PDB file of C-alpha atoms in Angstrom:
ATOM      1  CA  MET A   8      69.035  80.132 155.539  1.00  0.00           C
ATOM      2  CA  THR A   9      72.210  78.082 156.009  1.00  0.00           C
ATOM      3  CA  ILE A  10      75.370  79.833 154.901  1.00  0.00           C
ATOM      4  CA  PHE A  11      78.140  77.646 153.588  1.00  0.00           C
ATOM      5  CA  TYR A  12      81.825  78.482 153.140  1.00  0.00           C
ATOM      6  CA  SER A  13      81.501  81.514 155.474  1.00  0.00           C
ATOM      7  CA  GLU A  14      85.027  80.726 156.732  1.00  0.00           C
ATOM      8  CA  HIS A  15      86.511  81.444 153.333  1.00  0.00           C
ATOM      9  CA  SER A  16      87.293  84.796 151.803  1.00  0.00           C
ATOM     10  CA  LYS A  17      85.308  85.802 148.685  1.00  0.00           C
ATOM     11  CA  VAL A  18      86.835  86.675 145.378  1.00  0.00           C
ATOM     12  CA  TYR A  19      85.413  88.275 142.205  1.00  0.00           C
ATOM     13  CA  VAL A  20      85.309  86.392 138.854  1.00  0.00           C
ATOM     14  CA  SER A  21      85.454  88.307 135.564  1.00  0.00           C
ATOM     15  CA  VAL A  22      85.888  87.564 131.811  1.00  0.00           C
ATOM     16  CA  ASP A  23      88.230  89.305 129.447  1.00  0.00           C
ATOM     17  CA  CYS A  24      87.711  89.075 125.683  1.00  0.00           C
ATOM     18  CA  ILE A  25      90.566  89.056 123.219  1.00  0.00           C
ATOM     19  CA  ILE A  26      89.000  89.878 119.879  1.00  0.00           C
ATOM     20  CA  PHE A  27      91.214  89.277 116.885  1.00  0.00           C
ATOM     21  CA  GLY A  28      90.610  90.682 113.403  1.00  0.00           C
ATOM     22  CA  PHE A  29      92.568  90.606 110.164  1.00  0.00           C
ATOM     23  CA  ASP A  30      92.858  93.815 108.064  1.00  0.00           C
ATOM     24  CA  GLU A  31      95.360  95.209 105.541  1.00  0.00           C
ATOM     25  CA  GLY A  32      97.595  92.181 106.013  1.00  0.00           C
ATOM     26  CA  GLN A  33      97.860  92.624 109.738  1.00  0.00           C
ATOM     27  CA  LEU A  34      96.507  90.626 112.684  1.00  0.00           C
ATOM     28  CA  ARG A  35      94.787  93.132 114.891  1.00  0.00           C
ATOM     29  CA  VAL A  36      93.255  93.025 118.410  1.00  0.00           C
ATOM     30  CA  LEU A  37      90.468  95.198 119.752  1.00  0.00           C
ATOM     31  CA  ILE A  38      91.455  97.261 122.786  1.00  0.00           C
ATOM     32  CA  GLY A  39      90.453 100.509 124.377  1.00  0.00           C
ATOM     33  CA  LYS A  40      91.205 102.939 127.210  1.00  0.00           C
ATOM     34  CA  ARG A  41      89.852 101.718 130.564  1.00  0.00           C
ATOM     35  CA  GLN A  42      86.940 103.846 131.750  1.00  0.00           C
ATOM     36  CA  MET A  43      86.873 102.841 135.317  1.00  0.00           C
ATOM     37  CA  ASP A  44      89.105 102.684 138.368  1.00  0.00           C
ATOM     38  CA  PRO A  45      91.539 101.190 139.023  1.00  0.00           C
ATOM     39  CA  GLY A  46      93.652 101.782 135.887  1.00  0.00           C
ATOM     40  CA  ARG A  47      91.400 104.385 134.363  1.00  0.00           C
ATOM     41  CA  GLY A  48      92.916 105.586 131.112  1.00  0.00           C
ATOM     42  CA  GLU A  49      95.170 102.589 130.586  1.00  0.00           C
ATOM     43  CA  TRP A  50      94.878 100.428 127.498  1.00  0.00           C
ATOM     44  CA  SER A  51      92.793  97.383 128.255  1.00  0.00           C
ATOM     45  CA  LEU A  52      90.855  94.430 126.868  1.00  0.00           C
ATOM     46  CA  TYR A  53      87.068  94.576 127.048  1.00  0.00           C
ATOM     47  CA  GLY A  54      85.569  92.548 129.777  1.00  0.00           C
ATOM     48  CA  GLY A  55      83.191  92.407 132.698  1.00  0.00           C
ATOM     49  CA  PHE A  56      82.157  90.533 135.780  1.00  0.00           C
ATOM     50  CA  VAL A  57      80.345  87.242 135.763  1.00  0.00           C
ATOM     51  CA  GLY A  58      76.784  87.550 136.818  1.00  0.00           C
ATOM     52  CA  ALA A  59      75.408  85.515 139.809  1.00  0.00           C
ATOM     53  CA  HIS A  60      73.104  83.487 137.507  1.00  0.00           C
ATOM     54  CA  GLU A  61      75.366  82.918 134.454  1.00  0.00           C
ATOM     55  CA  SER A  62      78.192  80.624 133.517  1.00  0.00           C
ATOM     56  CA  VAL A  63      81.587  82.011 132.507  1.00  0.00           C
ATOM     57  CA  ASP A  64      80.943  80.993 128.956  1.00  0.00           C
ATOM     58  CA  ASP A  65      77.591  82.848 128.976  1.00  0.00           C
ATOM     59  CA  ALA A  66      79.295  85.900 130.472  1.00  0.00           C
ATOM     60  CA  ALA A  67      81.863  85.867 127.713  1.00  0.00           C
ATOM     61  CA  SER A  68      79.231  85.490 124.980  1.00  0.00           C
ATOM     62  CA  ARG A  69      77.279  88.373 126.556  1.00  0.00           C
ATOM     63  CA  THR A  70      80.282  90.561 126.703  1.00  0.00           C
ATOM     64  CA  LEU A  71      81.167  89.842 123.087  1.00  0.00           C
ATOM     65  CA  PHE A  72      77.698  90.663 121.949  1.00  0.00           C
ATOM     66  CA  GLU A  73      77.670  93.925 123.881  1.00  0.00           C
ATOM     67  CA  LEU A  74      80.862  94.973 122.174  1.00  0.00           C
ATOM     68  CA  THR A  75      80.386  93.704 118.677  1.00  0.00           C
ATOM     69  CA  GLY A  76      76.593  93.167 118.189  1.00  0.00           C
ATOM     70  CA  LEU A  77      77.495  89.756 116.680  1.00  0.00           C
ATOM     71  CA  ARG A  78      76.339  86.339 117.776  1.00  0.00           C
ATOM     72  CA  ASN A  79      77.695  82.838 117.111  1.00  0.00           C
ATOM     73  CA  ILE A  80      81.225  84.112 117.072  1.00  0.00           C
ATOM     74  CA  TYR A  81      84.091  81.633 117.043  1.00  0.00           C
ATOM     75  CA  MET A  82      85.210  81.779 120.679  1.00  0.00           C
ATOM     76  CA  ARG A  83      87.581  79.652 122.817  1.00  0.00           C
ATOM     77  CA  GLN A  84      88.696  79.861 126.388  1.00  0.00           C
ATOM     78  CA  VAL A  85      92.310  80.873 126.862  1.00  0.00           C
ATOM     79  CA  GLY A  86      92.513  80.128 130.590  1.00  0.00           C
ATOM     80  CA  ALA A  87      92.369  81.582 134.059  1.00  0.00           C
ATOM     81  CA  PHE A  88      94.496  84.410 135.246  1.00  0.00           C
ATOM     82  CA  GLY A  89      94.625  84.682 139.020  1.00  0.00           C
ATOM     83  CA  SER A  90      97.790  86.236 140.380  1.00  0.00           C
ATOM     84  CA  VAL A  91      97.076  87.602 143.849  1.00  0.00           C
ATOM     85  CA  ASP A  92      98.103  91.147 142.880  1.00  0.00           C
ATOM     86  CA  ARG A  93      96.791  91.279 139.298  1.00  0.00           C
ATOM     87  CA  ASP A  94      93.968  93.667 140.217  1.00  0.00           C
ATOM     88  CA  PRO A  95      94.814  96.536 142.662  1.00  0.00           C
ATOM     89  CA  GLY A  96      91.164  97.076 143.407  1.00  0.00           C
ATOM     90  CA  GLU A  97      90.086  93.668 144.751  1.00  0.00           C
ATOM     91  CA  ARG A  98      90.978  89.977 144.522  1.00  0.00           C
ATOM     92  CA  VAL A  99      89.791  89.263 140.975  1.00  0.00           C
ATOM     93  CA  ILE A 100      90.238  86.034 138.974  1.00  0.00           C
ATOM     94  CA  SER A 101      89.710  86.557 135.249  1.00  0.00           C
ATOM     95  CA  ILE A 102      88.829  83.895 132.665  1.00  0.00           C
ATOM     96  CA  ALA A 103      90.122  85.003 129.276  1.00  0.00           C
ATOM     97  CA  TYR A 104      88.529  84.127 125.969  1.00  0.00           C
ATOM     98  CA  TYR A 105      89.671  84.775 122.408  1.00  0.00           C
ATOM     99  CA  ALA A 106      87.268  85.379 119.522  1.00  0.00           C
ATOM    100  CA  LEU A 107      87.795  85.704 115.769  1.00  0.00           C
ATOM    101  CA  ILE A 108      85.716  88.076 113.638  1.00  0.00           C
ATOM    102  CA  ASN A 109      85.740  89.478 110.128  1.00  0.00           C
ATOM    103  CA  VAL A 110      86.520  93.128 110.653  1.00  0.00           C
ATOM    104  CA  LYS A 111      84.091  94.050 107.853  1.00  0.00           C
ATOM    105  CA  ASP A 112      81.233  92.477 109.835  1.00  0.00           C
ATOM    106  CA  TYR A 113      81.787  94.817 112.782  1.00  0.00           C
ATOM    107  CA  ASP A 114      79.643  97.902 112.801  1.00  0.00           C
ATOM    108  CA  ASP A 115      82.159 100.794 113.173  1.00  0.00           C
ATOM    109  CA  ARG A 116      79.565 102.786 115.093  1.00  0.00           C
ATOM    110  CA  LEU A 117      79.772 100.252 117.907  1.00  0.00           C
ATOM    111  CA  ARG A 118      83.523 100.483 117.879  1.00  0.00           C
ATOM    112  CA  GLN A 119      83.307 104.271 118.363  1.00  0.00           C
ATOM    113  CA  GLU A 120      80.555 103.974 120.928  1.00  0.00           C
ATOM    114  CA  HIS A 121      82.698 101.678 123.180  1.00  0.00           C
ATOM    115  CA  GLY A 122      85.884 103.642 122.455  1.00  0.00           C
ATOM    116  CA  VAL A 123      87.919 100.724 121.219  1.00  0.00           C
ATOM    117  CA  GLU A 124      90.460 100.507 118.416  1.00  0.00           C
ATOM    118  CA  TRP A 125      91.929  97.853 116.158  1.00  0.00           C
ATOM    119  CA  VAL A 126      95.631  97.687 117.038  1.00  0.00           C
ATOM    120  CA  ASN A 127      98.359  95.794 115.300  1.00  0.00           C
ATOM    121  CA  ILE A 128      99.266  92.828 117.519  1.00  0.00           C
ATOM    122  CA  ASN A 129     102.953  93.599 116.872  1.00  0.00           C
ATOM    123  CA  ALA A 130     102.604  97.201 118.113  1.00  0.00           C
ATOM    124  CA  LEU A 131     100.655  96.824 121.372  1.00  0.00           C
ATOM    125  CA  PRO A 132     100.971  99.658 123.888  1.00  0.00           C
ATOM    126  CA  PRO A 133     101.580  99.004 127.617  1.00  0.00           C
ATOM    127  CA  MET A 134      98.429  97.515 128.952  1.00  0.00           C
ATOM    128  CA  TYR A 135      96.512  97.206 132.271  1.00  0.00           C
ATOM    129  CA  SER A 136      97.380  94.318 134.580  1.00  0.00           C
ATOM    130  CA  ASP A 137      98.101  91.056 132.711  1.00  0.00           C
ATOM    131  CA  HIS A 138      96.181  91.825 129.496  1.00  0.00           C
ATOM    132  CA  ARG A 139      99.246  91.652 127.273  1.00  0.00           C
ATOM    133  CA  GLU A 140      99.987  88.207 128.738  1.00  0.00           C
ATOM    134  CA  MET A 141      96.495  87.156 127.859  1.00  0.00           C
ATOM    135  CA  ILE A 142      96.916  88.308 124.268  1.00  0.00           C
ATOM    136  CA  LYS A 143     100.218  86.535 123.916  1.00  0.00           C
ATOM    137  CA  LYS A 144      98.807  83.287 125.214  1.00  0.00           C
ATOM    138  CA  ALA A 145      95.828  83.570 122.948  1.00  0.00           C
ATOM    139  CA  ARG A 146      98.045  84.103 119.974  1.00  0.00           C
ATOM    140  CA  ARG A 147     100.063  81.012 120.738  1.00  0.00           C
ATOM    141  CA  MET A 148      96.824  78.982 120.907  1.00  0.00           C
ATOM    142  CA  MET A 149      95.814  80.394 117.464  1.00  0.00           C
ATOM    143  CA  GLN A 150      99.166  79.378 115.994  1.00  0.00           C
ATOM    144  CA  ASP A 151      98.563  75.800 117.194  1.00  0.00           C
ATOM    145  CA  LYS A 152      94.892  75.738 116.051  1.00  0.00           C
ATOM    146  CA  ILE A 153      95.481  77.182 112.619  1.00  0.00           C
ATOM    147  CA  LYS A 154      97.599  74.199 111.700  1.00  0.00           C
ATOM    148  CA  THR A 155      94.833  71.639 112.284  1.00  0.00           C
ATOM    149  CA  GLU A 156      91.528  73.582 112.130  1.00  0.00           C
ATOM    150  CA  PRO A 157      90.201  75.980 109.454  1.00  0.00           C
ATOM    151  CA  ILE A 158      89.884  78.947 111.882  1.00  0.00           C
ATOM    152  CA  SER A 159      91.511  81.287 109.375  1.00  0.00           C
ATOM    153  CA  PHE A 160      88.217  81.481 107.492  1.00  0.00           C
ATOM    154  CA  GLN A 161      86.610  83.208 110.488  1.00  0.00           C
ATOM    155  CA  LEU A 162      88.847  86.188 109.858  1.00  0.00           C
ATOM    156  CA  LEU A 163      88.423  86.411 106.085  1.00  0.00           C
ATOM    157  CA  PRO A 164      85.546  87.579 103.900  1.00  0.00           C
ATOM    158  CA  GLN A 165      83.452  84.867 102.270  1.00  0.00           C
ATOM    159  CA  LEU A 166      85.452  85.300  99.029  1.00  0.00           C
ATOM    160  CA  PHE A 167      89.191  85.798  99.348  1.00  0.00           C
ATOM    161  CA  THR A 168      92.420  85.574  97.234  1.00  0.00           C
ATOM    162  CA  LEU A 169      95.160  83.101  97.936  1.00  0.00           C
ATOM    163  CA  THR A 170      97.389  86.118  98.676  1.00  0.00           C
ATOM    164  CA  GLN A 171      94.989  87.156 101.422  1.00  0.00           C
ATOM    165  CA  LEU A 172      94.982  83.641 102.845  1.00  0.00           C
ATOM    166  CA  GLN A 173      98.814  83.496 102.785  1.00  0.00           C
ATOM    167  CA  ARG A 174      99.154  86.932 104.442  1.00  0.00           C
ATOM    168  CA  LEU A 175      96.801  85.828 107.191  1.00  0.00           C
ATOM    169  CA  TYR A 176      98.878  82.778 107.972  1.00  0.00           C
ATOM    170  CA  GLU A 177     101.983  84.930 108.045  1.00  0.00           C
ATOM    171  CA  ALA A 178     100.351  87.453 110.327  1.00  0.00           C
ATOM    172  CA  VAL A 179      99.187  84.837 112.795  1.00  0.00           C
ATOM    173  CA  ASN A 180     102.516  83.039 112.912  1.00  0.00           C
ATOM    174  CA  GLY A 181     104.655  86.132 112.745  1.00  0.00           C
ATOM    175  CA  GLU A 182     106.805  84.817 109.903  1.00  0.00           C
ATOM    176  CA  GLU A 183     106.775  84.610 106.069  1.00  0.00           C
ATOM    177  CA  VAL A 184     105.926  81.419 104.335  1.00  0.00           C
ATOM    178  CA  ASP A 185     107.223  80.178 100.927  1.00  0.00           C
ATOM    179  CA  LYS A 186     104.567  81.252  98.387  1.00  0.00           C
ATOM    180  CA  ARG A 187     105.123  78.212  96.023  1.00  0.00           C
ATOM    181  CA  ASN A 188     104.965  75.624  98.788  1.00  0.00           C
ATOM    182  CA  PHE A 189     101.999  77.297 100.451  1.00  0.00           C
ATOM    183  CA  ARG A 190      99.944  77.360  97.196  1.00  0.00           C
ATOM    184  CA  LYS A 191     100.912  73.794  96.468  1.00  0.00           C
ATOM    185  CA  ARG A 192      99.456  72.722  99.794  1.00  0.00           C
ATOM    186  CA  ILE A 193      96.381  74.816  99.237  1.00  0.00           C
ATOM    187  CA  LYS A 194      95.659  73.195  95.855  1.00  0.00           C
ATOM    188  CA  ASP A 195      95.586  69.813  97.540  1.00  0.00           C
ATOM    189  CA  MET A 196      92.754  70.876  99.821  1.00  0.00           C
ATOM    190  CA  ASN A 197      89.437  70.275  98.109  1.00  0.00           C
ATOM    191  CA  PHE A 198      87.591  72.424 100.731  1.00  0.00           C
ATOM    192  CA  ILE A 199      89.231  75.594  99.449  1.00  0.00           C
ATOM    193  CA  GLU A 200      87.315  76.135  96.182  1.00  0.00           C
ATOM    194  CA  LYS A 201      88.281  78.347  93.287  1.00  0.00           C
ATOM    195  CA  THR A 202      85.425  80.486  91.932  1.00  0.00           C
ATOM    196  CA  GLU A 203      85.067  82.145  88.566  1.00  0.00           C
ATOM    197  CA  GLN A 204      85.073  85.613  90.208  1.00  0.00           C
ATOM    198  CA  ILE A 205      88.214  87.816  89.950  1.00  0.00           C
ATOM    199  CA  ASP A 206      89.408  90.451  92.291  1.00  0.00           C
ATOM    200  CA  LYS A 207      90.985  93.373  90.354  1.00  0.00           C
ATOM    201  CA  THR A 208      91.621  95.694  93.286  1.00  0.00           C
ATOM    202  CA  GLY A 209      95.308  94.735  93.400  1.00  0.00           C
ATOM    203  CA  SER A 210      96.175  94.659  89.704  1.00  0.00           C
ATOM    204  CA  LYS A 211      94.625  94.976  86.202  1.00  0.00           C
ATOM    205  CA  ARG A 212      95.052  91.265  85.546  1.00  0.00           C
ATOM    206  CA  GLY A 213      93.395  90.495  88.918  1.00  0.00           C
ATOM    207  CA  ALA A 214      93.356  87.355  91.075  1.00  0.00           C
ATOM    208  CA  TYR A 215      90.869  84.506  91.345  1.00  0.00           C
ATOM    209  CA  LEU A 216      88.615  84.481  94.419  1.00  0.00           C
ATOM    210  CA  TYR A 217      88.298  81.393  96.564  1.00  0.00           C
ATOM    211  CA  CYS A 218      85.793  80.241  99.119  1.00  0.00           C
ATOM    212  CA  PHE A 219      85.742  77.717 102.019  1.00  0.00           C
ATOM    213  CA  ASN A 220      83.485  74.739 101.595  1.00  0.00           C
ATOM    214  CA  LYS A 221      82.537  73.551 105.086  1.00  0.00           C
ATOM    215  CA  ASN A 222      80.897  70.356 103.965  1.00  0.00           C
ATOM    216  CA  ALA A 223      83.978  69.295 102.071  1.00  0.00           C
ATOM    217  CA  PHE A 224      86.114  70.049 105.061  1.00  0.00           C
ATOM    218  CA  ASN A 225      83.996  67.849 107.340  1.00  0.00           C
ATOM    219  CA  GLU A 226      84.778  64.950 104.982  1.00  0.00           C
ATOM    220  CA  ASP A 227      88.513  65.656 105.056  1.00  0.00           C
ATOM    221  CA  THR A 228      90.124  64.017 108.074  1.00  0.00           C
ATOM    222  CA  ASN A 229      93.792  64.850 107.066  1.00  0.00           C
ATOM    223  CA  PHE A 230      93.857  68.592 107.287  1.00  0.00           C
ATOM    224  CA  LYS A 231      97.248  69.931 108.269  1.00  0.00           C
ATOM    225  CA  LEU A 232      98.908  73.187 107.178  1.00  0.00           C
TER     226      LEU A 232
END
């Protein structure tokens, strides 16, 4: 068998998954204590090495399913992280991905099994290697995407209040928005539909629940928030 590229050194390729969730008005990320050397015991993203017969996208999808038990998750590639000294064990290049899930869809037994926790993105602990850098870059990408794509609905339940939607935008962007202007823009979007159902968990009067109409959005070419 002919061996090609034998004159070049070999490197490992891995994927790291940044899983975002929204709960109690906070943008959270799923992280856990590293259970292998090097860096055992340090806070880390969940990831793994790319198999010999799978693409990096397939490796990321597999890793996400192993952790969450969920398929068809909204997932986007963040980029490659390949500093020479990023991994003290070997020369490892990691392809980072971010994913958005509804926290309520995630089986808490899986979270406990894998030893991961939902941590407020504004209160991240020191983390292994360049994992904080990955999270920061992923959040910046989310902040750009959320203005032109309806990715916020990946993080919300099927029915939500306008207050929940506003709090989500504030959590992603890290700043408050004007309630009156925000709701005015929302009312101009025909793909955010008001239902007759009322959520009374926050007050006796309650608040109307809304839903996202995907078909209506596909017909709207001027979305910008």
